[in-house]
Amino acid sequence: MENVGKGPGSRDGEYIDWLTIKNQAESVTTDVARIRRHPLVPVDVAIYGYIYNVESGAVVEVKEATLAGKAT
């Protein structure tokens, strides 16, 4: 383990499709809508969506996701 962080690194991960998310708010909203439509989720349970910023530690509500997950 003494060489960790030294040298040019490895190219072993180049073949991996990392599936990055281009629009996080849209992705969260899509996920909340999918959960909202699931037959085992009661309609009177609200579902919320948030994005966690790993740099600042902030948790930000995605308003569109909250609307998509509102209880009826």
CSV table of N, CA and C in Angstrom, one decimal:
chain,number,residue,atom,x,y,z
A,1,MET,N,0.8,-1.2,0.0
A,1,MET,CA,0.0,0.0,0.0
A,1,MET,C,0.8,1.3,0.0
A,2,GLU,N,2.2,1.1,0.0
A,2,GLU,CA,3.0,2.3,0.1
A,2,GLU,C,3.0,3.2,-1.2
A,3,ASN,N,2.5,2.6,-2.3
A,3,ASN,CA,2.5,3.4,-3.6
A,3,ASN,C,1.1,4.0,-3.8
A,4,VAL,N,0.2,4.0,-2.9
A,4,VAL,CA,-1.1,4.6,-3.1
A,4,VAL,C,-0.9,6.1,-3.3
A,5,GLY,N,-1.5,6.6,-4.3
A,5,GLY,CA,-1.4,8.1,-4.6
A,5,GLY,C,-0.2,8.5,-5.3
A,6,LYS,N,0.7,7.6,-5.7
A,6,LYS,CA,1.9,8.0,-6.3
A,6,LYS,C,1.9,7.4,-7.8
A,7,GLY,N,2.6,8.0,-8.7
A,7,GLY,CA,2.7,7.5,-10.0
A,7,GLY,C,1.6,7.9,-10.9
A,8,PRO,N,1.6,7.3,-12.1
A,8,PRO,CA,0.6,7.7,-13.1
A,8,PRO,C,-0.8,7.2,-12.9
A,9,GLY,N,-1.0,6.2,-12.0
A,9,GLY,CA,-2.3,5.6,-11.7
A,9,GLY,C,-2.5,4.4,-12.6
A,10,SER,N,-3.8,4.0,-12.7
A,10,SER,CA,-4.1,2.9,-13.5
A,10,SER,C,-5.1,3.2,-14.6
A,11,ARG,N,-5.1,2.5,-15.7
A,11,ARG,CA,-6.1,2.7,-16.7
A,11,ARG,C,-7.1,1.6,-16.7
A,12,ASP,N,-7.2,0.8,-15.6
A,12,ASP,CA,-8.1,-0.4,-15.6
A,12,ASP,C,-9.5,0.0,-15.6
A,13,GLY,N,-9.9,1.2,-15.1
A,13,GLY,CA,-11.3,1.6,-15.1
A,13,GLY,C,-11.8,2.3,-16.4
A,14,GLU,N,-11.0,2.4,-17.4
A,14,GLU,CA,-11.4,3.1,-18.6
A,14,GLU,C,-12.5,2.4,-19.3
A,15,TYR,N,-12.7,1.1,-19.2
A,15,TYR,CA,-13.7,0.3,-19.9
A,15,TYR,C,-15.1,0.5,-19.2
A,16,ILE,N,-15.2,1.0,-18.0
A,16,ILE,CA,-16.4,1.1,-17.2
A,16,ILE,C,-17.2,2.3,-17.7
A,17,ASP,N,-18.5,2.1,-18.0
A,17,ASP,CA,-19.5,3.1,-18.3
A,17,ASP,C,-20.0,3.6,-16.9
A,18,TRP,N,-19.5,4.8,-16.5
A,18,TRP,CA,-19.8,5.3,-15.1
A,18,TRP,C,-21.3,5.8,-15.0
A,19,LEU,N,-22.0,5.9,-16.0
A,19,LEU,CA,-23.4,6.3,-16.0
A,19,LEU,C,-23.7,7.5,-15.2
A,20,THR,N,-22.9,8.6,-15.5
A,20,THR,CA,-23.1,9.8,-14.8
A,20,THR,C,-24.4,10.4,-15.1
A,21,ILE,N,-24.9,11.2,-14.1
A,21,ILE,CA,-26.2,11.9,-14.2
A,21,ILE,C,-26.0,13.3,-14.7
A,22,LYS,N,-26.6,13.7,-15.8
A,22,LYS,CA,-26.4,15.0,-16.4
A,22,LYS,C,-27.2,16.0,-15.7
A,23,ASN,N,-28.4,15.7,-15.3
A,23,ASN,CA,-29.3,16.6,-14.6
A,23,ASN,C,-29.8,16.0,-13.3
A,24,GLN,N,-29.2,16.3,-12.2
A,24,GLN,CA,-29.6,15.6,-10.9
A,24,GLN,C,-31.0,15.9,-10.5
A,25,ALA,N,-31.5,17.1,-10.7
A,25,ALA,CA,-32.9,17.4,-10.3
A,25,ALA,C,-33.9,16.6,-11.1
A,26,GLU,N,-33.7,16.5,-12.4
A,26,GLU,CA,-34.5,15.7,-13.2
A,26,GLU,C,-34.5,14.3,-12.9
A,27,SER,N,-33.3,13.8,-12.5
A,27,SER,CA,-33.2,12.4,-12.2
A,27,SER,C,-34.0,12.1,-10.9
A,28,VAL,N,-33.8,13.0,-9.9
A,28,VAL,CA,-34.5,12.8,-8.6
A,28,VAL,C,-36.0,12.8,-8.8
A,29,THR,N,-36.5,13.8,-9.6
A,29,THR,CA,-37.9,13.9,-9.9
A,29,THR,C,-38.5,12.6,-10.6
A,30,THR,N,-37.7,12.1,-11.5
A,30,THR,CA,-38.1,10.9,-12.2
A,30,THR,C,-38.2,9.7,-11.2
A,31,ASP,N,-37.2,9.6,-10.3
A,31,ASP,CA,-37.2,8.5,-9.3
A,31,ASP,C,-38.4,8.7,-8.4
A,32,VAL,N,-38.7,9.9,-7.9
A,32,VAL,CA,-39.8,10.1,-7.0
A,32,VAL,C,-41.1,9.8,-7.7
A,33,ALA,N,-41.3,10.2,-8.9
A,33,ALA,CA,-42.5,9.8,-9.7
A,33,ALA,C,-42.7,8.3,-9.8
A,34,ARG,N,-41.6,7.6,-10.1
A,34,ARG,CA,-41.6,6.2,-10.2
A,34,ARG,C,-42.1,5.5,-8.9
A,35,ILE,N,-41.5,6.0,-7.8
A,35,ILE,CA,-42.0,5.5,-6.5
A,35,ILE,C,-43.4,5.9,-6.2
A,36,ARG,N,-43.8,7.1,-6.5
A,36,ARG,CA,-45.2,7.5,-6.3
A,36,ARG,C,-46.2,6.6,-7.1
A,37,ARG,N,-45.8,6.1,-8.2
A,37,ARG,CA,-46.7,5.2,-9.0
A,37,ARG,C,-46.7,3.8,-8.6
A,38,HIS,N,-45.8,3.4,-7.7
A,38,HIS,CA,-45.7,2.0,-7.3
A,38,HIS,C,-47.0,1.6,-6.5
A,39,PRO,N,-47.6,0.4,-6.9
A,39,PRO,CA,-48.8,0.0,-6.2
A,39,PRO,C,-48.7,-0.2,-4.7
A,40,LEU,N,-47.5,-0.5,-4.2
A,40,LEU,CA,-47.4,-0.8,-2.8
A,40,LEU,C,-47.1,0.5,-2.0
A,41,VAL,N,-47.0,1.6,-2.6
A,41,VAL,CA,-46.8,2.9,-1.9
A,41,VAL,C,-48.2,3.5,-1.7
A,42,PRO,N,-48.7,3.7,-0.4
A,42,PRO,CA,-50.0,4.3,-0.2
A,42,PRO,C,-50.1,5.7,-0.8
A,43,VAL,N,-51.2,6.1,-1.3
A,43,VAL,CA,-51.4,7.4,-1.9
A,43,VAL,C,-51.4,8.5,-0.9
A,44,ASP,N,-51.6,8.2,0.4
A,44,ASP,CA,-51.6,9.2,1.4
A,44,ASP,C,-50.2,9.4,2.1
A,45,VAL,N,-49.2,8.8,1.5
A,45,VAL,CA,-47.8,9.0,2.0
A,45,VAL,C,-47.1,9.9,1.0
A,46,ALA,N,-46.6,11.0,1.6
A,46,ALA,CA,-45.8,12.0,0.8
A,46,ALA,C,-44.4,11.4,0.5
A,47,ILE,N,-43.9,11.7,-0.7
A,47,ILE,CA,-42.5,11.3,-1.0
A,47,ILE,C,-41.8,12.6,-1.4
A,48,TYR,N,-40.6,12.7,-0.9
A,48,TYR,CA,-39.8,13.9,-1.2
A,48,TYR,C,-38.5,13.5,-1.9
A,49,GLY,N,-37.9,14.5,-2.6
A,49,GLY,CA,-36.6,14.2,-3.2
A,49,GLY,C,-35.6,15.3,-2.9
A,50,TYR,N,-34.4,14.9,-2.6
A,50,TYR,CA,-33.4,15.8,-2.2
A,50,TYR,C,-32.1,15.5,-2.9
A,51,ILE,N,-31.2,16.5,-3.0
A,51,ILE,CA,-29.9,16.3,-3.6
A,51,ILE,C,-28.9,16.7,-2.5
A,52,TYR,N,-27.9,15.8,-2.2
A,52,TYR,CA,-26.9,16.0,-1.2
A,52,TYR,C,-25.6,16.5,-1.9
A,53,ASN,N,-25.2,17.7,-1.6
A,53,ASN,CA,-24.0,18.3,-2.1
A,53,ASN,C,-22.8,17.8,-1.3
A,54,VAL,N,-22.0,16.9,-1.9
A,54,VAL,CA,-20.9,16.3,-1.1
A,54,VAL,C,-19.8,17.3,-0.8
A,55,GLU,N,-19.7,18.4,-1.5
A,55,GLU,CA,-18.6,19.4,-1.2
A,55,GLU,C,-19.0,20.3,-0.1
A,56,SER,N,-20.3,20.7,0.0
A,56,SER,CA,-20.7,21.7,1.0
A,56,SER,C,-21.4,21.0,2.2
A,57,GLY,N,-21.9,19.8,2.0
A,57,GLY,CA,-22.7,19.1,3.0
A,57,GLY,C,-24.2,19.5,3.0
A,58,ALA,N,-24.6,20.4,2.1
A,58,ALA,CA,-25.9,20.9,2.0
A,58,ALA,C,-26.9,19.8,1.4
A,59,VAL,N,-28.1,19.8,2.0
A,59,VAL,CA,-29.1,19.0,1.4
A,59,VAL,C,-30.2,19.9,0.9
A,60,VAL,N,-30.5,19.8,-0.4
A,60,VAL,CA,-31.4,20.7,-1.1
A,60,VAL,C,-32.6,20.0,-1.6
A,61,GLU,N,-33.8,20.4,-1.2
A,61,GLU,CA,-35.0,19.8,-1.7
A,61,GLU,C,-35.2,20.1,-3.2
A,62,VAL,N,-35.7,19.1,-3.9
A,62,VAL,CA,-36.0,19.3,-5.4
A,62,VAL,C,-37.5,19.6,-5.4
A,63,LYS,N,-37.9,20.8,-5.6
A,63,LYS,CA,-39.3,21.2,-5.6
A,63,LYS,C,-40.2,20.4,-6.5
A,64,GLU,N,-39.7,20.1,-7.7
A,64,GLU,CA,-40.4,19.3,-8.7
A,64,GLU,C,-40.7,17.9,-8.2
A,65,ALA,N,-39.7,17.4,-7.5
A,65,ALA,CA,-39.9,16.0,-6.9
A,65,ALA,C,-40.9,16.0,-5.8
A,66,THR,N,-40.9,17.1,-5.0
A,66,THR,CA,-41.9,17.2,-4.0
A,66,THR,C,-43.3,17.2,-4.6
A,67,LEU,N,-43.5,18.0,-5.7
A,67,LEU,CA,-44.8,18.0,-6.4
A,67,LEU,C,-45.2,16.7,-6.9
A,68,ALA,N,-44.2,16.0,-7.5
A,68,ALA,CA,-44.4,14.6,-8.1
A,68,ALA,C,-44.8,13.6,-7.0
A,69,GLY,N,-44.3,13.8,-5.8
A,69,GLY,CA,-44.5,12.8,-4.8
A,69,GLY,C,-45.6,13.2,-3.8
A,70,LYS,N,-46.3,14.3,-4.0
A,70,LYS,CA,-47.3,14.7,-3.0
A,70,LYS,C,-48.4,13.6,-2.8
A,71,ALA,N,-48.8,13.6,-1.5
A,71,ALA,CA,-49.9,12.7,-1.1
A,71,ALA,C,-51.2,13.2,-1.6
A,72,THR,N,-52.1,12.3,-1.9
A,72,THR,CA,-53.5,12.6,-2.3
A,72,THR,C,-54.5,12.2,-1.3
